[in-house]
PDB file of C-alpha atoms in Angstrom:
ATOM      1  CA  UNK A   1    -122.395 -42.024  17.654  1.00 51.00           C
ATOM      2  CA  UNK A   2    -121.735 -44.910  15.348  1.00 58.00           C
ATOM      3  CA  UNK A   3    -118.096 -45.992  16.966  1.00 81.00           C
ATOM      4  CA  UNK A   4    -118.104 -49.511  17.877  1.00 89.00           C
ATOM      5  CA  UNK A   5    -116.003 -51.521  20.139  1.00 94.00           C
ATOM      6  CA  UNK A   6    -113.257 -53.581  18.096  1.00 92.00           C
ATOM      7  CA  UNK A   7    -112.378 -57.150  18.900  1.00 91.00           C
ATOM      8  CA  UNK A   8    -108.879 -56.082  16.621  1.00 92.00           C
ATOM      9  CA  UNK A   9    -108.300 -53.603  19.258  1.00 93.00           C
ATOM     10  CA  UNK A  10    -105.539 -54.814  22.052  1.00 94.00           C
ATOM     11  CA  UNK A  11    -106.803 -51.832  24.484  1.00 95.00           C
ATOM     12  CA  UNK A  12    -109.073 -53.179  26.923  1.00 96.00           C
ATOM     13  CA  UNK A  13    -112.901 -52.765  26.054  1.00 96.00           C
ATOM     14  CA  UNK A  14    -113.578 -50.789  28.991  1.00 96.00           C
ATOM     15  CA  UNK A  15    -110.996 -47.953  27.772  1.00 96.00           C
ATOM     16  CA  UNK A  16    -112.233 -47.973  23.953  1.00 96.00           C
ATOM     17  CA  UNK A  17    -115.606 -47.020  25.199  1.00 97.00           C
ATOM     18  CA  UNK A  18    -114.264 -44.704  27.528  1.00 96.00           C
ATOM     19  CA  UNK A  19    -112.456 -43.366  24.310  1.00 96.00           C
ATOM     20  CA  UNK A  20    -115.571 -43.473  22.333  1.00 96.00           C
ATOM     21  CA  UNK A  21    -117.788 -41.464  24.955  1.00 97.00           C
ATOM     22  CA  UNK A  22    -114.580 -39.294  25.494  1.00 96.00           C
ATOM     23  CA  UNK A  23    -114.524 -38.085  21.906  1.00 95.00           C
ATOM     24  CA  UNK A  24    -118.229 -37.515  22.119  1.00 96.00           C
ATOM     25  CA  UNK A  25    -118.251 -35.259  25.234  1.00 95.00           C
ATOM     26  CA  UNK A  26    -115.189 -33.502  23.465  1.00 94.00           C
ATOM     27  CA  UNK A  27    -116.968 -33.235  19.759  1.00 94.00           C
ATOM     28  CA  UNK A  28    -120.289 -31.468  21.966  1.00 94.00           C
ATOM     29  CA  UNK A  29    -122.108 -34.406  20.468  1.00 95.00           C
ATOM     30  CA  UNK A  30    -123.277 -35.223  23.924  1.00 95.00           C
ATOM     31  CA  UNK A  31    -123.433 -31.968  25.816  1.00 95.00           C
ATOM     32  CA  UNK A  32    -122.737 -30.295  29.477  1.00 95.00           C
ATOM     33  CA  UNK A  33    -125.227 -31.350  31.632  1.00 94.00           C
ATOM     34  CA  UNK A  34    -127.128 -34.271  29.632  1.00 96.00           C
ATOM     35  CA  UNK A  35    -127.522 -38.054  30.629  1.00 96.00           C
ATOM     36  CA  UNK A  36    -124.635 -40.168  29.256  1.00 96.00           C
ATOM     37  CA  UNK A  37    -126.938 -43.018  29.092  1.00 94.00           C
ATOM     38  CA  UNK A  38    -127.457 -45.719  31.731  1.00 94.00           C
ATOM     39  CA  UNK A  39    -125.542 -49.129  32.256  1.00 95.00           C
ATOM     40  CA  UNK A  40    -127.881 -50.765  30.758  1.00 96.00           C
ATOM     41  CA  UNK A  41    -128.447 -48.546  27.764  1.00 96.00           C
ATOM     42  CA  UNK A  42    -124.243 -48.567  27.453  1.00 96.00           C
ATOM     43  CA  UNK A  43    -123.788 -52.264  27.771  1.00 97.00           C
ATOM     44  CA  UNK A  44    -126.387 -52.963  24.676  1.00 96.00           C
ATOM     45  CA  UNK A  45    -125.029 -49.954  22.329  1.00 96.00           C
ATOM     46  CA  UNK A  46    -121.418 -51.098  23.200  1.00 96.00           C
ATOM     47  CA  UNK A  47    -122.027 -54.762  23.137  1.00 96.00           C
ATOM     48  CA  UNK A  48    -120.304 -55.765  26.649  1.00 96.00           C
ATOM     49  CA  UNK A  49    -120.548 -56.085  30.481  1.00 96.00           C
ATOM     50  CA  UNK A  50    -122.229 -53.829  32.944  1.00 96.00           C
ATOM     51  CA  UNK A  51    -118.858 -53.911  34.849  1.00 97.00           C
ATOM     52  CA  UNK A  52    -116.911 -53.240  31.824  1.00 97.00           C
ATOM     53  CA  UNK A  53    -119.400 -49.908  30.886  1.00 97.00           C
ATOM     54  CA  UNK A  54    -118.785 -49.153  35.183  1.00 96.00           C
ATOM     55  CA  UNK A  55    -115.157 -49.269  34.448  1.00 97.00           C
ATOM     56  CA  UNK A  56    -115.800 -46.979  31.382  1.00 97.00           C
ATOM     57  CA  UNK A  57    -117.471 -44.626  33.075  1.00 97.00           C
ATOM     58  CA  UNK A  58    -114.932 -44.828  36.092  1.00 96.00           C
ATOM     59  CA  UNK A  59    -112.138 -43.755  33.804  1.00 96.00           C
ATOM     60  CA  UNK A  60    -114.544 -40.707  32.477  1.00 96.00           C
ATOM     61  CA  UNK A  61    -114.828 -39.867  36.152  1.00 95.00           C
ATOM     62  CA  UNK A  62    -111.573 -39.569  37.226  1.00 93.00           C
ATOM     63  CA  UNK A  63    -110.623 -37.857  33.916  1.00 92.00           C
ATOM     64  CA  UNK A  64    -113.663 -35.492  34.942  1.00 93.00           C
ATOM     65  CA  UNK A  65    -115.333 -35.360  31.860  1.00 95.00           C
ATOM     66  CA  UNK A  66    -118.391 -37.208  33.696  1.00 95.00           C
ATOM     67  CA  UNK A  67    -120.419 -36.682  37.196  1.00 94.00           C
ATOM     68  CA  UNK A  68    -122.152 -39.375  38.221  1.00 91.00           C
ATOM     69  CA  UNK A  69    -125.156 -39.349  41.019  1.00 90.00           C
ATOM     70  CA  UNK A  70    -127.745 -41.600  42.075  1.00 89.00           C
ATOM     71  CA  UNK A  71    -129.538 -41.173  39.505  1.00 90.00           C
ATOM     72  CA  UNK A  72    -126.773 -41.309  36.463  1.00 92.00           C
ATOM     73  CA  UNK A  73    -123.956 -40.175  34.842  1.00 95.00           C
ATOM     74  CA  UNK A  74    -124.183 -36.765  33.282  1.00 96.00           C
ATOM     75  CA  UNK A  75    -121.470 -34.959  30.694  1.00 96.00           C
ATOM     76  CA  UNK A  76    -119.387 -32.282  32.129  1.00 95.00           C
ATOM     77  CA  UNK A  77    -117.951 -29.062  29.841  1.00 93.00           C
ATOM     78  CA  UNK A  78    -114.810 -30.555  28.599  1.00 89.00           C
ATOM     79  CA  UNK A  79    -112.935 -27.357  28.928  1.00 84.00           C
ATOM     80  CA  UNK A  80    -114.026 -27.368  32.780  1.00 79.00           C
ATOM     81  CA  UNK A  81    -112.715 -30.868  33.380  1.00 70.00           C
ATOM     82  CA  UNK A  82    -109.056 -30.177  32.085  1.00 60.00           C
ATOM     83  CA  UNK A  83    -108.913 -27.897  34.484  1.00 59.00           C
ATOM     84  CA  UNK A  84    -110.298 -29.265  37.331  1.00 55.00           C
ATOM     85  CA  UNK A  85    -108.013 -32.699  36.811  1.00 55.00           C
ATOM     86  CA  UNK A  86    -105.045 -30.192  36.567  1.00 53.00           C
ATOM     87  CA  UNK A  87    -105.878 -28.704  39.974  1.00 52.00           C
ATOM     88  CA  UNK A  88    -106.412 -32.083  41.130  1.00 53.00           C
ATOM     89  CA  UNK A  89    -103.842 -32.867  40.268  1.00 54.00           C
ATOM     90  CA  UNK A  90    -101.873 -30.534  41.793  1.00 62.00           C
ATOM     91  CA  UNK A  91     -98.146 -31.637  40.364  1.00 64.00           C
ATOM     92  CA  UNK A  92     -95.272 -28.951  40.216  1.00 71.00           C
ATOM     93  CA  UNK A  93     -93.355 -30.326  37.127  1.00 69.00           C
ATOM     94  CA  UNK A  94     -90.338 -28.447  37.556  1.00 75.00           C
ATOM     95  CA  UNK A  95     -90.087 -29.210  41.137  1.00 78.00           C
ATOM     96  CA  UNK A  96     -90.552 -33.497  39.741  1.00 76.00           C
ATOM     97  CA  UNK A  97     -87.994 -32.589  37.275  1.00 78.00           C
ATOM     98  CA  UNK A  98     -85.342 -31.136  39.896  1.00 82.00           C
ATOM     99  CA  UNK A  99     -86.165 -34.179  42.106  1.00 85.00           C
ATOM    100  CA  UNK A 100     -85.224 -36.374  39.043  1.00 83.00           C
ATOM    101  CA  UNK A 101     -82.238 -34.956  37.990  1.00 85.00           C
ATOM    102  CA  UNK A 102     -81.018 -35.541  41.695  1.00 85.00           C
ATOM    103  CA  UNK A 103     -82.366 -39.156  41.904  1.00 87.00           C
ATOM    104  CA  UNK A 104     -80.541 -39.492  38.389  1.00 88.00           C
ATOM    105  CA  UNK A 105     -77.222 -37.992  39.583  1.00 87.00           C
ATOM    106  CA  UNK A 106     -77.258 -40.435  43.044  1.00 90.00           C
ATOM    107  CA  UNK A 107     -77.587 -43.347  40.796  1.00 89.00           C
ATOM    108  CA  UNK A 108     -74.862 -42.672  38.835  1.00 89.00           C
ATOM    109  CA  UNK A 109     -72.944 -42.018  42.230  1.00 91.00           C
ATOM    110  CA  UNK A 110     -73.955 -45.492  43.623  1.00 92.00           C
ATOM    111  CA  UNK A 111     -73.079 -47.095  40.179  1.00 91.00           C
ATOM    112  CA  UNK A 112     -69.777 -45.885  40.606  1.00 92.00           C
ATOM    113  CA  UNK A 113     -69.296 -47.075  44.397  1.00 92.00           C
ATOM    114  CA  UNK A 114     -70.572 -50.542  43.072  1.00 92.00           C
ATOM    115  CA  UNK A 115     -67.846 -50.636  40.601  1.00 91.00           C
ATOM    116  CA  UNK A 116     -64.856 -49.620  42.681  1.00 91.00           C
ATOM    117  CA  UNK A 117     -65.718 -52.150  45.432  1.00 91.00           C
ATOM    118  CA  UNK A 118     -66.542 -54.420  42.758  1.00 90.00           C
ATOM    119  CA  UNK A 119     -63.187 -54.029  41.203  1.00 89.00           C
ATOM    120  CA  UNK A 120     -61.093 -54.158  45.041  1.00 88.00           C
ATOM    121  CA  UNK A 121     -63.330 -57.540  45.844  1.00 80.00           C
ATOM    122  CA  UNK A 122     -62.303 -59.788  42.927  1.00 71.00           C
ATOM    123  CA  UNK A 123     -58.964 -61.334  43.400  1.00 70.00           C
ATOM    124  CA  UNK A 124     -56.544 -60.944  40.616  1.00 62.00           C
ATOM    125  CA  UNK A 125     -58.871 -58.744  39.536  1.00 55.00           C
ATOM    126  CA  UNK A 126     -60.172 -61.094  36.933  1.00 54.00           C
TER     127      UNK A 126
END
């Protein structure tokens, strides 16, 4: 638990130490069910705010490697959390795809329209 936020770094602080508890939730160094470690405790290991170490934690959260209650933020089983943020998620990829490929092919329709009125609008066609 030795990782340290790096100045060098252009990633904003709050997403390094998002990283940082990230990898150890992942690693098992801190495990399912045990305290993350408060604000307070967070903002003097990592060196910065209380709203950057929120905004941490708020990434962990919506990742769902962390729950966090009233009383703090607790580690979640890693393998549980991919698969609740893919339910969450709930995005058919080949149905995105599909949509693409039509978006894509409308485009190139409308491109096409652009030019040939383009083309008929300019005199002398210069």
């Amino acid at each position: 638990m030795s990782a340290e936020i790096s100045k060098d770094d252009p990633r904003p602080e709050s997403e390094q130490a998002a990283d940082i508890l990230r990898q150890e939730i992942v690693r098992g160094d801190i495990k399912p069910g045990a305290h993350v470690g408060s604000v307070r405790d967070l903002t003097t290991r990592f060196k910065i705010s209380g709203m950057t170490v929120q905004r941490a934690l708020g990434i962990l959260r919506d990742d769902g490697l962390i729950l966090t209650t009233p009383r703090g933020s607790y580690a979640r089983d890693p393998q549980q959390a991919t698969e609740a943020s893919r339910a969450d998620v709930g995005v058919d990829l080949p149905e995105v795809l599909r949509q693409l490929e039509h978006l894509t092919s409308q485009v190139s329709e409308l491109r096409g329209r652009l030019e040939a009125l383009e083309s008929r609008s300019v005199p002398g066609g210069a």
